[in-house]
Coordinates of C-alpha atoms and ligand atoms in Angstrom, one line a residue:
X1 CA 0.0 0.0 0.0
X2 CA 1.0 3.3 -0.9
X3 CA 1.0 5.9 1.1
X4 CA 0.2 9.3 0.0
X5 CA 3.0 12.3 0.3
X6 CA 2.3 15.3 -0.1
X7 CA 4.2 18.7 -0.3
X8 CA 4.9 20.7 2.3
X9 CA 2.7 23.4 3.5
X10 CA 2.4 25.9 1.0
X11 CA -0.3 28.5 -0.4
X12 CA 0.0 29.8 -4.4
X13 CA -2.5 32.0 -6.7
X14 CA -5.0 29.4 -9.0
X15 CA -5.7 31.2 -12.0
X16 CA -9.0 31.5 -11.2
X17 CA -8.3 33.9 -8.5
X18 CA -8.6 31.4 -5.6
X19 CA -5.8 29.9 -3.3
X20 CA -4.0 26.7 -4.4
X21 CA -3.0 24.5 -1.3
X22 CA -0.4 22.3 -1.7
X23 CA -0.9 19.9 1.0
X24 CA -4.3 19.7 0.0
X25 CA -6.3 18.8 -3.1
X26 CA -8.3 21.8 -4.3
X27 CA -11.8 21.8 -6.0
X28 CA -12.7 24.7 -8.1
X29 CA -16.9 24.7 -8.8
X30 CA -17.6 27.3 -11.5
X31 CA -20.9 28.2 -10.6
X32 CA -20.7 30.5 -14.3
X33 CA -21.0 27.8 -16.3
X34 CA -24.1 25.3 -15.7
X35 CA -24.3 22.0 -17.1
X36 CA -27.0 19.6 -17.9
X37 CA -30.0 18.7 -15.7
X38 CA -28.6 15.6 -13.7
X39 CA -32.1 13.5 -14.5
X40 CA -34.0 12.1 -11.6
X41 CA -34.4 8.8 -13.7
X42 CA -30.2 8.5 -13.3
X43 CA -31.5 7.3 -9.4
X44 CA -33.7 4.8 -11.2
X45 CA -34.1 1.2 -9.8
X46 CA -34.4 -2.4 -10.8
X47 CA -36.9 -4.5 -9.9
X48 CA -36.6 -8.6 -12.0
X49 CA -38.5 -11.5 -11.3
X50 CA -34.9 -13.0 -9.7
X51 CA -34.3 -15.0 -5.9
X52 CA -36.3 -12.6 -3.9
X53 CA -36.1 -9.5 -5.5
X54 CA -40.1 -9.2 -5.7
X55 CA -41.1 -12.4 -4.1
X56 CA -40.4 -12.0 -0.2
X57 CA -38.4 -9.1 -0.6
X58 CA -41.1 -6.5 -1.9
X59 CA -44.5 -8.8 -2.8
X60 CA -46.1 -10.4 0.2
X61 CA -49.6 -10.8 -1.5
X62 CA -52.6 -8.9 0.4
X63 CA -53.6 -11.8 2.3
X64 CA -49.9 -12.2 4.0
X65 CA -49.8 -11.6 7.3
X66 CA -46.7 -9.1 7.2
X67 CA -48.1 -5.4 6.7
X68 CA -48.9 -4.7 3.5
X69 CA -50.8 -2.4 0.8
X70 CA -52.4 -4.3 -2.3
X71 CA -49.2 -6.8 -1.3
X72 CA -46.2 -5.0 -1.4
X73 CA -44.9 -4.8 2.0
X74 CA -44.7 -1.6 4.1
X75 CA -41.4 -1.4 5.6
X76 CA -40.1 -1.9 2.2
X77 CA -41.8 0.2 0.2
X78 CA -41.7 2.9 3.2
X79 CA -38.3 2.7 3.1
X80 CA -37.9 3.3 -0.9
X81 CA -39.5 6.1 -0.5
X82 CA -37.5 8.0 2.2
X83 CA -34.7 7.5 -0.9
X84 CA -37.5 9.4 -3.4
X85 CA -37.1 6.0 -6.0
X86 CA -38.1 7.9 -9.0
X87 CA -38.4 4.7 -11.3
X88 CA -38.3 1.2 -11.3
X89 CA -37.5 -0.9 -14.6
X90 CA -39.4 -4.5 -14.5
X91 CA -39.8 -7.3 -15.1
X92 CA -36.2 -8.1 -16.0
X93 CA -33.6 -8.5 -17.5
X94 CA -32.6 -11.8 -18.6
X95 CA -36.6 -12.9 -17.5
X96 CA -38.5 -10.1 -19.6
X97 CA -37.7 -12.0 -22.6
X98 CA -39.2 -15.2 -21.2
X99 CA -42.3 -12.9 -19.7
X100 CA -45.5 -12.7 -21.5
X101 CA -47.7 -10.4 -20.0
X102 CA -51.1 -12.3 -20.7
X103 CA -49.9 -14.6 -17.8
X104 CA -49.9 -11.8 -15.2
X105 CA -53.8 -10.3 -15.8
X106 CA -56.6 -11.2 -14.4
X107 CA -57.5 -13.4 -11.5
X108 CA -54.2 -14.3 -9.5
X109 CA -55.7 -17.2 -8.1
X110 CA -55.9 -18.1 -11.9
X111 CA -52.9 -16.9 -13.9
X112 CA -50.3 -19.7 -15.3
X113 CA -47.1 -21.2 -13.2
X114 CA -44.1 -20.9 -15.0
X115 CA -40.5 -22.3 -14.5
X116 CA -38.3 -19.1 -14.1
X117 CA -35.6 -20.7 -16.5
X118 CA -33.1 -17.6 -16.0
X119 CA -33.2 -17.7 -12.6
X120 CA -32.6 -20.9 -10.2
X121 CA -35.6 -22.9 -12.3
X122 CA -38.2 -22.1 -9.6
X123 CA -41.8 -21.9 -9.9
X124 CA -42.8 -18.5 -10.8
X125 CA -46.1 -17.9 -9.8
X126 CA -47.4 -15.1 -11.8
X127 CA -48.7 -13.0 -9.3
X128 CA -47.2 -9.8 -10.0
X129 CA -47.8 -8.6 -13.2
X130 CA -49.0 -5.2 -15.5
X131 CA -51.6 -4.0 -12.4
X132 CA -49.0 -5.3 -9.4
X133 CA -46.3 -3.2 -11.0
X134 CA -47.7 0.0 -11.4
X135 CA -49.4 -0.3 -7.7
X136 CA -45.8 -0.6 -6.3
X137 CA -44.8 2.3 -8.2
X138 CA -48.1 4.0 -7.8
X139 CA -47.2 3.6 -3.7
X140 CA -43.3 4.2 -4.2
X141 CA -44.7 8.1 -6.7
X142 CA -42.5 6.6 -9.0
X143 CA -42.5 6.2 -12.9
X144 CA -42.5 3.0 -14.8
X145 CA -40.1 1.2 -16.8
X146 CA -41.8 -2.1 -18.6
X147 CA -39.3 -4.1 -20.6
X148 CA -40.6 -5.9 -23.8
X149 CA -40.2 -9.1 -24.4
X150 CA -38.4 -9.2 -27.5
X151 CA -36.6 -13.0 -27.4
X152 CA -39.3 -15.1 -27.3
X153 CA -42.4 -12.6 -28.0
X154 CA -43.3 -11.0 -30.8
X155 CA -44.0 -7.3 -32.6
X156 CA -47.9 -8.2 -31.9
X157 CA -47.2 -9.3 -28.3
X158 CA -45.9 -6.4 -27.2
X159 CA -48.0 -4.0 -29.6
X160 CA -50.6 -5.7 -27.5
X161 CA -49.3 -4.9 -24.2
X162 CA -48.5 -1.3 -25.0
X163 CA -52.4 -1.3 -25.5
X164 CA -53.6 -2.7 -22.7
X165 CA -51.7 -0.6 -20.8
X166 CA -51.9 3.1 -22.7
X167 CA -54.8 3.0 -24.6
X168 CA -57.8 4.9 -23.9
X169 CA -60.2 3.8 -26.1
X170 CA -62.7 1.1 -25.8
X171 CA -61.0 -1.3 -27.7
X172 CA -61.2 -5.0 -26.4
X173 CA -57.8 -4.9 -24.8
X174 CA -58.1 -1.5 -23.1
X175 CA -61.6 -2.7 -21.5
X176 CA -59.8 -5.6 -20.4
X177 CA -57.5 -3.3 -18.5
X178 CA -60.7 -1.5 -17.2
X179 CA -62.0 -5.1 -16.2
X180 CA -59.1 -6.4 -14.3
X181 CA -59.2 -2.9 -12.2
X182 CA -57.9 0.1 -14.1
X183 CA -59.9 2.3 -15.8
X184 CA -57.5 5.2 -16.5
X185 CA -54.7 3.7 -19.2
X186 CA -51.3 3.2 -16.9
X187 CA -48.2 5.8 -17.1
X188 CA -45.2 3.8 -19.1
X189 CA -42.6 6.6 -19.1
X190 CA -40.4 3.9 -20.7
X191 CA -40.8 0.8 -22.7
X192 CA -37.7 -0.8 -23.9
X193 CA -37.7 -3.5 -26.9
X194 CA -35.6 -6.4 -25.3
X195 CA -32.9 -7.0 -23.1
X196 CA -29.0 -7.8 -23.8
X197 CA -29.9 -8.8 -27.3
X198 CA -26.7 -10.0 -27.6
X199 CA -26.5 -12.9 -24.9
X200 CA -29.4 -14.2 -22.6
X201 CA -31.9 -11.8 -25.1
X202 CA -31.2 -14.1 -27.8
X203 CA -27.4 -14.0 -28.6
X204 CA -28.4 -11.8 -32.2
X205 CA -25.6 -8.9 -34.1
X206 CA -26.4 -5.5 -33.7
X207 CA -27.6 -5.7 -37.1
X208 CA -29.9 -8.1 -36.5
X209 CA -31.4 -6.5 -33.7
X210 CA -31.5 -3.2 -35.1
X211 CA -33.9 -4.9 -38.1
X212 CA -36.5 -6.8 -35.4
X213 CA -36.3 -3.3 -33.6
X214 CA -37.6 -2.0 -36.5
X215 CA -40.5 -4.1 -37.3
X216 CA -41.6 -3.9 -33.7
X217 CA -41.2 -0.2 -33.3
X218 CA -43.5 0.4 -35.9
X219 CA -46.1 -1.6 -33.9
X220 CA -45.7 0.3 -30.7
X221 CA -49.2 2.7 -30.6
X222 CA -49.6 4.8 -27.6
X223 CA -52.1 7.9 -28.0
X224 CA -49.4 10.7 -27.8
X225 CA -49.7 11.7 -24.0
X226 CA -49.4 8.0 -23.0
X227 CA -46.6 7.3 -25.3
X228 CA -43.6 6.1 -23.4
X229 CA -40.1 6.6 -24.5
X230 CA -38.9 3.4 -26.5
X231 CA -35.4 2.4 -25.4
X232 CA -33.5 -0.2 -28.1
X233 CA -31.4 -2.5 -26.2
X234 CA -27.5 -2.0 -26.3
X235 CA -24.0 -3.3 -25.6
X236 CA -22.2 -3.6 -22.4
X237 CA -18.6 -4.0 -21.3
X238 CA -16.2 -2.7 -24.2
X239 CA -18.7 -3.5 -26.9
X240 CA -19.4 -0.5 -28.3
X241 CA -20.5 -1.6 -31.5
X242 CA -24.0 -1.5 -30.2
X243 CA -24.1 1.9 -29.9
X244 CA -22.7 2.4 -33.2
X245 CA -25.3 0.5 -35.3
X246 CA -28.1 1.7 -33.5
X247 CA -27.5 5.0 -32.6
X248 CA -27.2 5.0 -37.3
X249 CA -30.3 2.3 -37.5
X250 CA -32.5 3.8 -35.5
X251 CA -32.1 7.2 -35.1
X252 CA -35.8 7.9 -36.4
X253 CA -37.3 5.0 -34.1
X254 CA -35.8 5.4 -30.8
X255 CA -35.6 7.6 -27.5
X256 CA -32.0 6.1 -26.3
X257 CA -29.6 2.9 -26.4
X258 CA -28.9 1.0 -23.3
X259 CA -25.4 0.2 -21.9
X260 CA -24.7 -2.4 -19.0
X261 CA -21.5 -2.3 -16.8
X262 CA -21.1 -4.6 -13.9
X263 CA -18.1 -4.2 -11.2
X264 CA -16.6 -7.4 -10.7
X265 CA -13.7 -7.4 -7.9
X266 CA -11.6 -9.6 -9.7
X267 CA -12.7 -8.8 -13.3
X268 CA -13.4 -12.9 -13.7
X269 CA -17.2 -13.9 -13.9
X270 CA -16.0 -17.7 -12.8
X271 CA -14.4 -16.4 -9.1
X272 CA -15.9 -12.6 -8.8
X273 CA -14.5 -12.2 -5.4
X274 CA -16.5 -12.1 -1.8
X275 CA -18.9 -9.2 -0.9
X276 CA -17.0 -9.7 2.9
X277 CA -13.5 -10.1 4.1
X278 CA -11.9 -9.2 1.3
X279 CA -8.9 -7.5 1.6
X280 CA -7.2 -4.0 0.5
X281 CA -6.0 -5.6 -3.0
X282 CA -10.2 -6.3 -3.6
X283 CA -11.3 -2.9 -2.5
X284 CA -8.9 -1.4 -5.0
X285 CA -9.7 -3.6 -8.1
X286 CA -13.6 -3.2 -7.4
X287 CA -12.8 1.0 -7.1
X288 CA -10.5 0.2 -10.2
X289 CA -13.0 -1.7 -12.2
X290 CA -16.1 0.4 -11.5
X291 CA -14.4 3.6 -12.5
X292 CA -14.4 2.3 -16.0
X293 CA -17.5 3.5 -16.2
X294 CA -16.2 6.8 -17.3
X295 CA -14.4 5.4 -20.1
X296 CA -17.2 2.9 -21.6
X297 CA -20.0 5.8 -21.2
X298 CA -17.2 8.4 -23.1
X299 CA -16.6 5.6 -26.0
X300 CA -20.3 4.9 -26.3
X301 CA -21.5 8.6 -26.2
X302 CA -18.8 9.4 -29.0
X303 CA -19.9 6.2 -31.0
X304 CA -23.4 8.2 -30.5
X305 CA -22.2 11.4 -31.4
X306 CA -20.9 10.5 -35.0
X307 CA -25.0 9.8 -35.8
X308 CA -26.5 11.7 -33.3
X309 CA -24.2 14.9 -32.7
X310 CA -27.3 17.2 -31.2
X311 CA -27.4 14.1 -28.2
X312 CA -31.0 13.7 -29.3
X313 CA -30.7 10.2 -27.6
X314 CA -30.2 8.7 -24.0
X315 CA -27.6 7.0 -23.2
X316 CA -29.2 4.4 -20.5
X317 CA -27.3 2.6 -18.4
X318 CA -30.0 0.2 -17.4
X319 CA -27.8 -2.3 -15.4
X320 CA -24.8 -1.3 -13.5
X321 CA -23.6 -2.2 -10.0
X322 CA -21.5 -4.7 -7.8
X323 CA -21.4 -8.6 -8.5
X324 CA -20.0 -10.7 -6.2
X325 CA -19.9 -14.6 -5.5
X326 CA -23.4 -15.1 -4.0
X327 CA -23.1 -15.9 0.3
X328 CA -22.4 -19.2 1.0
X329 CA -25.4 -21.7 1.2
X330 CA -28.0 -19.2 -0.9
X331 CA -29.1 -20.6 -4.0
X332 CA -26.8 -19.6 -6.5
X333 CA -29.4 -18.3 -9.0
X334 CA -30.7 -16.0 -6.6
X335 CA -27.8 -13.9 -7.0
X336 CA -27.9 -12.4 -3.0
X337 CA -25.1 -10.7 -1.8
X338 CA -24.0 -8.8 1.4
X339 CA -23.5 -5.0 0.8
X340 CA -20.6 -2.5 2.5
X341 CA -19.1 0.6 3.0
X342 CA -17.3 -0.5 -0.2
X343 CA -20.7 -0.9 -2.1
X344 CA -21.7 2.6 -0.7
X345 CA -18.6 4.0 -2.5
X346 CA -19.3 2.2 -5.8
X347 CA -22.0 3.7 -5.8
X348 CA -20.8 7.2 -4.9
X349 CA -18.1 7.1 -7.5
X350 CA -20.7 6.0 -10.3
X351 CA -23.3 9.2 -9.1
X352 CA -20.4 10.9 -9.6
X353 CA -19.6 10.2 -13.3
X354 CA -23.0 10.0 -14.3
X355 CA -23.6 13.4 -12.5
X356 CA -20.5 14.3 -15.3
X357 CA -22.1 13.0 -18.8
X358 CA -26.0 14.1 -17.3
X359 CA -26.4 15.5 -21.2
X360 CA -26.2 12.1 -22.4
X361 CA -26.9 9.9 -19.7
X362 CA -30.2 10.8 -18.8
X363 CA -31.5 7.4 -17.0
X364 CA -29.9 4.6 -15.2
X365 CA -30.8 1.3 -13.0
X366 CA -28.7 0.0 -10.4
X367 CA -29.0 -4.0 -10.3
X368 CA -31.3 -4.4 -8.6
X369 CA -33.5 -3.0 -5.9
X370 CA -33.7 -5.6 -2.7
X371 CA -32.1 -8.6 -1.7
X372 CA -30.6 -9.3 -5.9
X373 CA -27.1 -8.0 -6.3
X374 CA -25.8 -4.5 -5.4
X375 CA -29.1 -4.1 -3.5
X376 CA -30.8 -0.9 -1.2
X377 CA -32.6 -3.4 0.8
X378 CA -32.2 -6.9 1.9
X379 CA -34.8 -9.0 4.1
X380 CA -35.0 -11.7 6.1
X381 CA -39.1 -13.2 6.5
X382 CA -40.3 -10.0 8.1
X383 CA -37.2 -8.5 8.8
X384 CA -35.2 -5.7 6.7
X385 CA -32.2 -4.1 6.6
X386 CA -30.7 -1.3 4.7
X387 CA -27.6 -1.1 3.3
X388 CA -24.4 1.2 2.7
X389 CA -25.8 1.8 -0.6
X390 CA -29.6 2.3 0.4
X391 CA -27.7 4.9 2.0
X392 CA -25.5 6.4 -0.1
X393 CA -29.0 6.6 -2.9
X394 CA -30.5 8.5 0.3
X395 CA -27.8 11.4 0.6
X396 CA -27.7 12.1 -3.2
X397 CA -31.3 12.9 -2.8
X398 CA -30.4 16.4 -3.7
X399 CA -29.1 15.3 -6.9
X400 CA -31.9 14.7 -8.6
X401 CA -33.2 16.9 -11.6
X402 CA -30.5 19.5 -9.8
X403 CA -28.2 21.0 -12.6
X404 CA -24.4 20.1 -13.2
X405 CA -21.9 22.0 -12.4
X406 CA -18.4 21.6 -13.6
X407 CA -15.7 20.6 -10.8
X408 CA -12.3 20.6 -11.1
X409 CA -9.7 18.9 -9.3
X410 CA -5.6 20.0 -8.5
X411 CA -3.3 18.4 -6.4
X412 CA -5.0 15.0 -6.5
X413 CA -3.0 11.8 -5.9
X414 CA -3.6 8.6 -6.4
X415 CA -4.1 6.0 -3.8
X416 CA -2.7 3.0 -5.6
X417 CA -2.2 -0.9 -4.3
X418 CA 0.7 -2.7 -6.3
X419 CA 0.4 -1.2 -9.6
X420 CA -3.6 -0.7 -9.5
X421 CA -3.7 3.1 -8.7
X422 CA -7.3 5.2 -8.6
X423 CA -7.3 9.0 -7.7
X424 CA -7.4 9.6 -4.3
X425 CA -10.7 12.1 -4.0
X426 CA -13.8 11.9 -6.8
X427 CA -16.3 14.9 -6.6
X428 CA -18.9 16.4 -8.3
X429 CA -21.4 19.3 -7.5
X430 CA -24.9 20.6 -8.9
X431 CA -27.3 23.2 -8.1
X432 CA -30.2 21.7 -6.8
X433 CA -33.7 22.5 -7.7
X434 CA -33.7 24.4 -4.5
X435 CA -31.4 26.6 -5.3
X436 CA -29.0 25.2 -3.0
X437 CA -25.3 24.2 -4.0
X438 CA -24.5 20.5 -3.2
X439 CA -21.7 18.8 -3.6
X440 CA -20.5 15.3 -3.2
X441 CA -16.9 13.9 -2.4
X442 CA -15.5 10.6 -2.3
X443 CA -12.1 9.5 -0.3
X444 CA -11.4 6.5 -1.8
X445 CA -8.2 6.3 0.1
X446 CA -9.0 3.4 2.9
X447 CA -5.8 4.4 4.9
X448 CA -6.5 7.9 5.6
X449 CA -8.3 11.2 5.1
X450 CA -7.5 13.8 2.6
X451 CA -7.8 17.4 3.2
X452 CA -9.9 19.1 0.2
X453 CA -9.6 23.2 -0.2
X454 CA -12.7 24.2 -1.6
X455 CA -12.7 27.0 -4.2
X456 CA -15.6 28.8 -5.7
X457 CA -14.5 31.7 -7.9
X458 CA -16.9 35.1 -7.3
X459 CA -18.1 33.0 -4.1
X460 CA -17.2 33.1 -0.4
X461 CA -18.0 29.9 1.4
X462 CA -18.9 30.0 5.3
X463 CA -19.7 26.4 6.0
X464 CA -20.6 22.9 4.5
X465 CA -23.1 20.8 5.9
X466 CA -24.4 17.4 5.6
X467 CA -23.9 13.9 6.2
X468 CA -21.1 11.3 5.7
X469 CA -20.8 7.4 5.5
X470 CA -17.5 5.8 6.8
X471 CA -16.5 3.5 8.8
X472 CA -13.7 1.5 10.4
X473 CA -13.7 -1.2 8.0
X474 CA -13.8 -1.4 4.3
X475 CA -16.3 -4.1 4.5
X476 CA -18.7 -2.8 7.3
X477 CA -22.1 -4.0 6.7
X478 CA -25.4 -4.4 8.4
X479 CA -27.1 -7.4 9.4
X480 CA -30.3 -8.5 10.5
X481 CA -28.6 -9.1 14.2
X482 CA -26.8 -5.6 14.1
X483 CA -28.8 -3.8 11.2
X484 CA -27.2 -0.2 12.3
X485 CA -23.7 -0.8 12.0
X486 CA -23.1 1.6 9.1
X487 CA -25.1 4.3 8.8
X488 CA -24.7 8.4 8.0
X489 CA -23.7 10.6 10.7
X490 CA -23.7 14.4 10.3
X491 CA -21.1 16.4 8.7
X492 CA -19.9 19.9 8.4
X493 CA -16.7 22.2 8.3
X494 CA -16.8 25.7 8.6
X495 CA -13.8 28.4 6.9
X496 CA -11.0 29.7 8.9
X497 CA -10.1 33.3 9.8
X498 CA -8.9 33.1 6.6
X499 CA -11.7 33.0 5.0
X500 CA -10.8 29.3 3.5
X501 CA -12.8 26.3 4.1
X502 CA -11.0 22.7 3.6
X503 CA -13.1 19.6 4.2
X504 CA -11.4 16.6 6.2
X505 CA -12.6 13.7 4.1
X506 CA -12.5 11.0 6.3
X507 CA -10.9 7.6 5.1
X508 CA -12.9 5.4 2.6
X509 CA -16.1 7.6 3.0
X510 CA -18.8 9.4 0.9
X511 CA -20.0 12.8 1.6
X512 CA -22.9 15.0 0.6
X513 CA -22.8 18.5 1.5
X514 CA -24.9 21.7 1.1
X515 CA -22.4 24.3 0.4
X516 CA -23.3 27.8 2.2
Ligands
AHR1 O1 -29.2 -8.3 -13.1 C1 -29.1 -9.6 -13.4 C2 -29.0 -10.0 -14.8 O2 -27.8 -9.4 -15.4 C3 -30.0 -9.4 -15.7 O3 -31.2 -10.2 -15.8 C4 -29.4 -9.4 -17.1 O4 -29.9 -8.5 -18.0 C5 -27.9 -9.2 -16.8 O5 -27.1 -10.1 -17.4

């Protein structure tokens, strides 16, 4: 492990009229020059038909004896909405193109048991479908994302869905809607055609796809204020070819390409590393890994740019997030993993790019919402807990739909770990739709805290406040026997007689700040 050195004390002119500290790293906001609205939909959530992700973890059915509303549990839901979820994608994933919604109207006691092939080859009962979902995100004041089931559906299939659910006529299907319980046609603010067309969506070319997109595109009828935004389903990892051909293709036909990036510790699908115990070489590959993000969301949005300069299309990165060897003794389909401090900072560091490409990346969905993955919320029967990153979604509250800001950063080492080296500090800052300025820092630095001198040309600052997550290990973690082990505490720094402020970033820790 390296540790950081730094010059000695020492105070110059920045060009921009502020102080440069040498023995600090100093952040320069321009508040002159406004970026792009950081969406809300960046926050967005996942929600597949996976382990317990819905089953247990949300869904209870209304006749369960743990509190509910219409089935979906309280505490859950309760606790989604104290992090202002403002959309959930669903049903899947690799499992939207095995759905067909037909099997998830009408009747519960009535709809068809399937065998949830993706997914640990359990019975999947069917009782959440179309009306289920938009009552969890009618409770969570959420919008929905429905994903089509291009694999082993059809243009007609989900031509017919998009009617049931938008349509206000009194055609047969939309009075089938009105039958099963809802008379007003549902809110789909985004329907996407498919899912990871290139592997568990039906292992096609780009090409291919873009041709099938096409055909069902053409299909999709929505009366114009129910029309949803159609999302064509994209590349992942370095594969940027995706974005190429469809950003040409279907430039006419589409509202944005999605992108999936998962962080894998040890970049190896066949050992991904623990979620626990892991030591300092894991934290540093799994910071290492997920910073990539910046690179494959710059080489996409440039393959994007050569057909779509005016950035006319979203960028969606509809699956992003930790994924770790599942705990020991849980079914390995299920995909559950613990979650720490470290998640909290993967999270932090990927706000943070985002936050930095908001004109092009206007939605994302962590994978995936509770107990699946790099989740907010996990549960136990009637118990919950929520997690490092459950809380590192709830301080970037202020985030959402605020406007960018541009931060730079002087003076900023790298914390490296053999030869794998990440900068020390990651920031970024917005104006939120309060009119307050927020920003958010991240030590990434497990060893020890870094001193960050905060510079706001035409501005004097007083004081920051807010909240910070740290703790004393890199993998602290709740559990259902201590479920407040990690959790924020309150924050702030005030300027010297000097008329300075520098914030002590604590070691491995996130921190959201109002800046007054
Ligand atoms: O999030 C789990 C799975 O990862 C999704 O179903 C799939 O789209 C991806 O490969």
């Amino acid at each position: 492990m390296n540790q950081i050195k730094r010059g000695v004390l020492a105070m110059c002119m920045l060009a921009s009229g502020g102080v440069f500290a040498a023995d600090a790293v100093n952040l320069t906001i321009d508040t002159t020059k406004p970026g792009a609205v950081i969406n809300k939909d960046v926050y967005g959530q996942f929600a597949e038909h996976l382990g317990t992700g819905i089953y247990e973890g949300i869904w209870v059915g209304p006749k369960s004896k743990t509190p509910n509303t219409k089935g979906w549990r309280n505490d859950v839901v309760g606790a989604l909405k104290d992090i202002k979820v403002p959309l959930v994608r669903w049903p899947g994933g690799c499992f939207a193109d095995e759905y067909h919604w037909r099997d998830g109207v009408g009747p519960r006691e009535k709809r068809p048991v399937k065998v949830n092939t993706n997914w640990g080859g359990v019975d999947e009962s069917n009782a959440v479908g179309t009306h289920e979902f938009f009552d969890l995100v009618d409770l969570l004041g959420a919008d929905a994302y429905v994903n089509g089931n291009l694999g082993t559906g059809s243009a007609q299939e989900m031509s017919e869905w998009v009617e049931y659910m938008t349509s206000d006529s009194k055609s047969t299907l939309a009075n089938l809607r009105r039958k099963n319980g809802h008379d007003k046609p549902f809110k789909v603010a985004y329907f996407a055609v498919g899912n990871e067309a290139w592997g568990c969506g039906g292992n096609m070319s780009p090409q291919y796809y873009s041709d099938l997109y096409k055909q069902v595109e053409t299909f999709l009828r929505a009366p114009k204020q129910y029309r949803p935004k159609i999302i064509a389903s994209g590349g992942n990892d370095n594969d940027v070819a995706w974005s190429e051909v469809l950003s040409k293709e279907l430039k006419r036909q589409t509202d944005g390409i999605s992108f999936h990036y998962y962080t894998i510790p040890t970049g190896k699908w066949e050992v991904k590393g623990a979620s626990t115990s892991f030591q300092e070489n894991e934290w540093i590959s799994t910071l290492s890994n997920t910073l990539r993000m910046e690179s494959h969301i710059q080489k996409n949005s440039a393959a994007m740019d050569k057909n779509d300069p005016e950035k006319k299309l979203g960028l969606f990165v509809d699956e992003w997030g930790t994924w770790y060897d599942v705990e020991k003794g849980t079914n390995p389909g299920f995909l559950f993993q613990q979650n720490t401090l470290r998640d909290a900072v993967v999270a932090a560091l990927n706000f943070n790019i985002f936050h930095a490409h908001a004109d092009r990346v206007r939605m994302t969905n962590i994978a995936q919402m509770v107990n699946v993955l790099q989740a907010m919320i996990l549960t136990d029967k009637d118990k919950m807990i929520l997690t490092p990153t459950y809380y590192a979604y709830q301080m970037y509250v202020p985030f959402q739909n605020a406007t960018s800001l541009p931060v730079t950063l002087q003076n900023n080492p790298d914390y490296s770990v053999g030869n794998v080296k990440v900068p020390e500090i990651s920031a970024s800052a917005a104006r939120g739709t309060d009119g307050k300025l927020y920003l958010a820092l991240v030590n990434t630095n497990p060893n020890q805290p870094a001193d960050v001198a905060l510079n706001i040309p035409g501005q004097s600052v007083k004081a920051v406040k807010g909240r910070v997550l740290t703790a004393a290990a890199m993998d602290a973690h709740n559990t259902f026997a201590v479920p407040q082990a990690i959790k924020p505490a309150a924050f702030s720094a005030a300027a010297g007689a000097d008329g300075k402020l520098t914030v002590k970033v604590p070691a491995k820790a996130v921190i959201v700040v109002a800046v007054e």
